[in-house]
Amino acid sequence: MRKILAVVTLIACLMFTTSTVFAEASVTRIKDIAKVQGVRTNQLMGYGLVVGLPGTGDSDDTRQMIQSTVSLLRNYGITVNAADLDSDNVAAVMVTATLPPFVREGDTIDVVVSSMGDADSIQGGVLLQTPLRAANGDVYAVAQGSVSTGGFVAGRGNRRAQKNFPTAGSIPNGAIVERTLEDDLGRNGTISLSLASADFTTASRITNAINSAYGNVAHAANPGRVDINIPGYYRANVVEFVATIEELPVIPDTIAKVVVNERTGTIVMGGNVHVDECAITQGGLSIKIQRDETITQPEPFSYGTTMVVRNTETNTREDMSSSIVLPATTSVSDVIGALNAVGATPRDCISILQAMKAAGAIHAVLEII
C-alpha cells in the first residue's frame, strides 16, 4: 500500500510538470524577460542613534553608543565625560534603504532601522538625523523619524515576553532624497536591453522582433545584451519607445533541464528533454529484523531462576526487478510513463535520472538542489 501511495504521489507531482510539456511554447513580452540597462536600484546605508527609549536601549558596555552620544553632544557645545555617561534610553543603530531609479530631490523613501548593540527594544524611539551613503561614499538621502517595530518586549529575566523582533523596525517615508542619480537613458541615442537569462536564441529572437517593428535598429551584442538605436522620431520621447518595445511578443528559448530536489523527492522536467536508447532495471532488497522476548520459568520446587531470552529473527527478501527499454528520441512523457510502469518511487526516479545522466543517455542539464 505504501509503494502504491508513493507512485501515486510521484504521478501527481509529475502531472503538474507534464501539463506544460505538451503545450506550445508560450509567447511572452520582452518586458518579462529583459530590462533596460541603467534602470536599477541602489543600496544606501548609514549609522545613527535612536533616542527616547524607555530604558530598553544599549547598556554601558556598548562603547559605540557611548562614543557616538559624546560626539553628538560635543557638536552642540556640550562637553560630557564618557565615563560619567549612563543612558539606557539611547541605542546605536544601522539604517538601510533602497534608492529607486529616477527619484528626484525631495522625494521620500522607506528606511529600515536595526540595533547594533545589546538594546532590548527600539520600539517607540526616534531616529536622529542620519546621512545615508552609497557604496561610493556619497550621501544620497537623510533619514529621521519615529521607529515602528511591529513587536514588543515586556518583563525581565525568566518572566520576559517578546513578540516578533523589537530590535529592528522601519520608518515609512523616513528618508528625504538629497541627490538624484544621473538619468542618461537614451542620452547618446541608444539603449540596451539586459536579458534575465542569457541565451543566444532568445537574444536573436528579441533582435528580430524589434527589427521587424522598427527596421534595422537592434543587434545582439552578446547572449545577455541587445543594443538598440533609438529612431529619430522617438529621440524626444524615449519613454514611449521603451514602452512599445516592452510590449513586443517573443518566444523565449530555454535549455533542456531536469531539476531534482533530493530533500523532498520533487522532480521537474522541461518539455524538451530527450534521451538516447537505454535500458533501465529497477529492483529492491528489503531486510526485516524482528525481536521478541521469551520468559523461561524454572521447574517447580527447583533452585532455578526466571530467565528472559531475547530472540532475533532476520528475514531478507529481494523483489523481482523490472526492466524497460527506452528507444532513441524518447520524450519526457515517455520517460515519465516508463518510470511509472516499473513502479518507481520518487527516490528511485532520482537515482535512475542520475544514472542516465552518468551514462550519457539523457540530453539535459541535471540540476540537484
XYZ file of C-alpha atoms in Angstrom:
369
model
C 0.000 0.000 0.000
C 2.853 2.359 0.852
C 4.501 1.698 -2.504
C 1.268 2.400 -4.391
C 0.833 5.652 -2.458
C 4.376 6.711 -3.338
C 3.796 6.034 -7.033
C 0.522 7.992 -6.963
C 2.343 10.873 -5.281
C 5.015 10.803 -7.989
C 2.399 10.830 -10.730
C 0.623 13.758 -9.075
C 3.873 15.707 -8.857
C 4.779 14.981 -12.456
C 1.304 15.790 -13.770
C 1.969 19.432 -12.947
C 5.148 19.230 -14.989
C 3.594 17.428 -17.937
C 0.793 19.986 -18.114
C 3.269 22.295 -19.808
C 5.180 19.616 -21.692
C 2.602 19.138 -24.422
C 1.688 22.832 -24.710
C 3.121 25.005 -27.410
C 5.999 27.295 -26.461
C 4.498 30.242 -24.649
C 4.654 33.736 -26.084
C 5.681 36.418 -23.621
C 6.501 40.108 -23.631
C 10.038 41.427 -23.885
C 9.296 43.269 -20.649
C 9.008 39.955 -18.789
C 12.370 38.534 -19.890
C 14.562 41.643 -20.216
C 15.063 45.065 -18.679
C 16.613 48.330 -19.815
C 20.166 48.728 -18.599
C 20.600 51.663 -16.237
C 17.145 51.268 -14.718
C 18.221 49.886 -11.364
C 18.020 50.475 -7.647
C 20.879 51.483 -5.337
C 21.522 50.443 -1.745
C 22.100 53.087 0.927
C 23.372 52.699 4.478
C 24.095 54.917 7.476
C 24.913 54.839 11.181
C 22.751 56.690 13.692
C 21.240 56.883 17.156
C 17.719 56.122 18.358
C 16.720 58.132 21.429
C 13.692 58.320 23.707
C 13.651 54.632 24.650
C 12.026 53.641 27.978
C 15.155 52.056 29.458
C 15.429 49.460 26.694
C 18.449 50.951 24.943
C 22.104 49.902 24.930
C 23.951 49.237 28.164
C 27.166 50.943 29.258
C 29.114 48.068 27.684
C 28.173 49.251 24.190
C 31.113 51.554 23.511
C 29.961 52.749 20.086
C 26.778 54.179 21.587
C 28.732 55.986 24.335
C 31.235 57.472 21.890
C 28.520 58.473 19.422
C 26.482 60.193 22.131
C 29.530 62.119 23.395
C 30.409 63.224 19.857
C 26.814 64.272 19.162
C 26.640 66.421 22.305
C 30.045 67.943 21.547
C 28.707 69.160 18.185
C 26.108 71.145 20.143
C 28.661 72.640 22.509
C 28.014 70.237 25.396
C 31.040 68.509 26.916
C 30.345 65.215 28.682
C 32.800 62.725 30.142
C 32.221 59.303 28.608
C 32.844 57.626 31.964
C 30.031 59.641 33.555
C 27.515 58.927 30.810
C 24.832 56.435 31.882
C 21.986 56.421 29.412
C 19.922 53.370 28.608
C 17.380 55.280 26.551
C 19.766 55.506 23.558
C 20.594 52.750 21.055
C 23.196 52.642 18.294
C 21.591 51.516 15.031
C 22.320 50.880 11.369
C 19.923 52.481 8.897
C 19.436 50.937 5.445
C 17.334 51.950 2.460
C 16.878 51.240 -1.240
C 17.033 54.168 -3.644
C 14.639 53.532 -6.563
C 15.549 54.620 -10.093
C 14.553 58.062 -11.360
C 13.799 59.592 -7.946
C 14.229 63.342 -7.597
C 15.363 65.640 -4.804
C 12.703 65.950 -2.150
C 11.150 62.524 -2.748
C 10.833 60.265 0.295
C 11.788 56.604 0.673
C 11.325 53.985 3.397
C 14.161 53.061 5.741
C 14.912 50.066 7.981
C 16.458 50.622 11.420
C 18.376 47.777 13.131
C 20.042 47.740 16.551
C 23.813 47.217 16.655
C 24.309 46.812 20.416
C 22.537 44.987 23.224
C 19.343 47.042 23.277
C 16.218 45.121 24.306
C 13.908 47.131 22.062
C 13.881 50.238 19.905
C 10.087 50.423 19.840
C 8.843 53.979 20.338
C 12.269 55.556 19.810
C 13.135 58.403 17.480
C 15.923 58.138 14.941
C 18.097 61.247 14.885
C 19.147 62.746 11.558
C 21.258 60.123 9.780
C 23.007 60.586 6.413
C 22.604 57.601 4.085
C 25.544 56.859 1.801
C 26.017 54.706 -1.279
C 28.973 52.378 -1.872
C 30.979 55.269 -3.335
C 30.636 57.227 -0.077
C 28.336 59.949 -1.426
C 25.258 60.965 0.589
C 22.028 60.442 -1.350
C 19.421 60.706 1.408
C 18.933 61.763 5.052
C 16.754 59.747 7.449
C 14.933 60.799 10.616
C 11.688 59.937 12.401
C 9.825 57.642 14.787
C 10.638 53.934 14.633
C 7.905 51.325 14.354
C 8.880 47.717 15.051
C 5.576 45.844 14.994
C 6.682 43.920 18.087
C 7.302 44.374 21.781
C 9.251 43.077 24.742
C 7.847 43.100 28.275
C 9.200 41.943 31.616
C 12.687 40.864 32.578
C 14.563 37.639 33.116
C 12.509 34.447 33.014
C 9.276 36.451 33.018
C 10.116 38.239 29.815
C 7.655 38.099 26.909
C 8.575 39.053 23.367
C 6.707 39.311 20.079
C 8.415 39.489 16.701
C 11.771 41.311 16.699
C 11.632 44.607 18.609
C 15.308 45.340 17.858
C 14.561 46.055 14.183
C 11.956 48.417 12.786
C 11.106 50.724 9.931
C 10.231 54.341 9.222
C 7.832 54.677 6.280
C 8.873 57.632 4.118
C 11.536 58.274 6.733
C 14.286 59.500 4.405
C 14.380 62.519 2.110
C 16.303 62.160 -1.139
C 19.015 64.826 -1.325
C 20.728 63.818 -4.550
C 19.409 62.492 -7.847
C 21.127 59.818 -9.853
C 22.105 60.858 -13.346
C 19.361 59.977 -15.831
C 21.263 59.025 -19.001
C 18.540 56.885 -20.555
C 18.878 57.254 -24.304
C 21.090 60.313 -23.990
C 23.543 59.070 -26.626
C 20.767 57.845 -28.917
C 20.991 54.208 -27.847
C 19.575 51.944 -25.172
C 20.457 48.391 -24.177
C 18.264 45.528 -23.025
C 19.673 43.136 -20.433
C 18.219 39.611 -20.574
C 17.177 37.977 -17.311
C 18.737 34.709 -18.541
C 21.484 34.981 -21.133
C 20.679 32.862 -24.181
C 21.829 33.131 -27.799
C 18.488 32.077 -29.288
C 16.408 34.355 -27.074
C 18.676 37.341 -27.793
C 18.361 36.671 -31.520
C 14.558 36.428 -31.316
C 14.334 39.700 -29.379
C 16.519 41.377 -32.011
C 14.340 40.078 -34.846
C 11.135 41.177 -33.106
C 12.436 44.737 -32.633
C 13.812 44.977 -36.195
C 10.515 43.723 -37.612
C 8.704 46.580 -35.872
C 11.195 49.479 -36.289
C 13.593 48.489 -39.055
C 17.242 47.544 -38.638
C 17.796 49.307 -35.296
C 18.775 46.435 -32.974
C 21.600 43.940 -32.793
C 22.608 41.388 -30.160
C 25.974 42.351 -28.692
C 26.140 39.105 -26.724
C 23.697 36.484 -25.362
C 22.807 38.737 -22.451
C 22.530 42.167 -24.121
C 20.713 43.673 -27.073
C 21.739 47.175 -28.213
C 19.097 49.387 -29.841
C 19.495 52.624 -31.810
C 16.599 54.931 -30.999
C 14.783 56.028 -34.199
C 14.911 59.745 -34.871
C 11.184 60.242 -34.369
C 11.496 58.768 -30.858
C 14.569 60.713 -29.685
C 12.376 63.236 -27.866
C 10.176 60.554 -26.299
C 12.407 57.692 -25.186
C 9.891 56.544 -22.557
C 7.229 55.822 -25.181
C 9.779 53.990 -27.339
C 10.820 51.750 -24.434
C 7.162 51.111 -23.565
C 6.367 49.931 -27.091
C 9.420 47.671 -27.167
C 8.489 46.075 -23.850
C 5.089 45.065 -25.245
C 6.511 43.241 -28.283
C 5.769 39.469 -28.175
C 8.623 36.975 -28.332
C 9.075 33.250 -27.699
C 11.977 32.741 -25.254
C 14.141 29.651 -25.605
C 15.345 27.508 -22.716
C 17.847 24.708 -22.381
C 16.755 21.169 -21.589
C 16.964 20.794 -17.828
C 15.894 18.352 -15.132
C 15.722 19.799 -11.619
C 15.816 17.343 -8.724
C 15.201 18.180 -5.071
C 16.597 15.261 -3.075
C 15.217 16.558 0.215
C 11.595 16.489 -0.896
C 11.788 13.982 -3.734
C 10.484 16.536 -6.246
C 11.421 16.151 -9.919
C 10.669 18.823 -12.531
C 11.486 18.205 -16.195
C 11.345 20.563 -19.136
C 9.346 19.590 -22.195
C 12.422 19.466 -24.457
C 14.256 16.710 -22.554
C 15.219 13.759 -24.807
C 17.162 10.564 -24.194
C 19.037 8.043 -26.303
C 18.162 4.369 -26.368
C 18.854 2.827 -22.974
C 17.752 0.032 -20.670
C 16.695 0.574 -17.059
C 16.452 -2.093 -14.389
C 14.706 -1.279 -11.135
C 14.541 -3.605 -8.154
C 14.822 -3.553 -4.392
C 16.138 -5.523 -1.470
C 14.170 -5.416 1.786
C 15.563 -6.602 5.127
C 13.232 -7.076 8.085
C 14.508 -7.677 11.602
C 12.113 -8.760 14.368
C 12.929 -9.075 18.033
C 10.870 -10.670 20.793
C 11.437 -11.788 24.343
C 10.615 -15.229 25.856
C 10.298 -15.775 29.594
C 11.586 -19.152 30.843
C 10.288 -20.370 34.206
C 12.226 -22.912 36.354
C 10.747 -26.291 37.317
C 8.575 -26.322 40.458
C 10.486 -26.720 43.738
C 13.785 -26.257 41.915
C 16.504 -23.781 42.725
C 16.378 -22.184 39.293
C 15.542 -18.566 38.500
C 13.293 -16.945 35.948
C 15.206 -16.093 32.741
C 14.373 -13.684 29.901
C 15.545 -14.895 26.494
C 15.792 -12.388 23.620
C 15.185 -13.890 20.183
C 16.179 -12.153 16.948
C 14.775 -13.173 13.555
C 16.076 -11.721 10.320
C 14.171 -12.029 7.038
C 15.638 -10.948 3.720
C 13.611 -10.540 0.558
C 14.738 -9.364 -2.846
C 11.933 -8.095 -5.044
C 11.797 -9.156 -8.652
C 13.461 -6.475 -10.753
C 11.638 -4.701 -13.560
C 13.365 -3.808 -16.811
C 12.310 -1.389 -19.516
C 13.932 -0.260 -22.754
C 13.574 3.330 -23.930
C 14.010 3.911 -27.672
C 16.051 6.764 -29.087
C 14.481 10.266 -29.262
C 12.286 9.421 -26.305
C 10.482 12.477 -24.968
C 9.941 13.436 -21.356
C 6.432 11.999 -21.426
C 7.834 8.596 -22.389
C 10.375 8.765 -19.558
C 7.646 9.542 -17.030
C 5.411 6.782 -18.334
C 8.245 4.254 -18.257
C 9.246 5.111 -14.690
C 5.640 4.850 -13.567
C 5.333 1.483 -15.344
C 8.083 -0.093 -13.230
C 6.548 1.330 -10.050
C 9.448 3.682 -9.330
C 9.169 5.871 -6.260
C 10.415 9.489 -6.280
C 13.719 8.367 -4.711
C 14.070 5.653 -7.357
C 13.440 8.201 -10.110
C 16.185 10.440 -8.757
C 18.687 7.578 -8.802
C 17.571 6.493 -12.274
C 17.949 10.011 -13.688
C 21.407 10.353 -12.148
C 22.440 7.029 -13.654
C 21.045 8.023 -17.071
C 22.976 11.280 -16.952
C 26.179 9.466 -15.952
C 25.689 7.040 -18.866
C 25.249 9.948 -21.282
C 21.788 8.763 -22.265
C 19.873 11.867 -21.194
C 20.364 15.085 -23.152
C 19.639 17.670 -20.482
C 21.263 19.534 -17.629
C 20.668 17.632 -14.409
C 20.496 20.124 -11.536
C 20.284 18.783 -7.989
C 19.173 21.233 -5.304
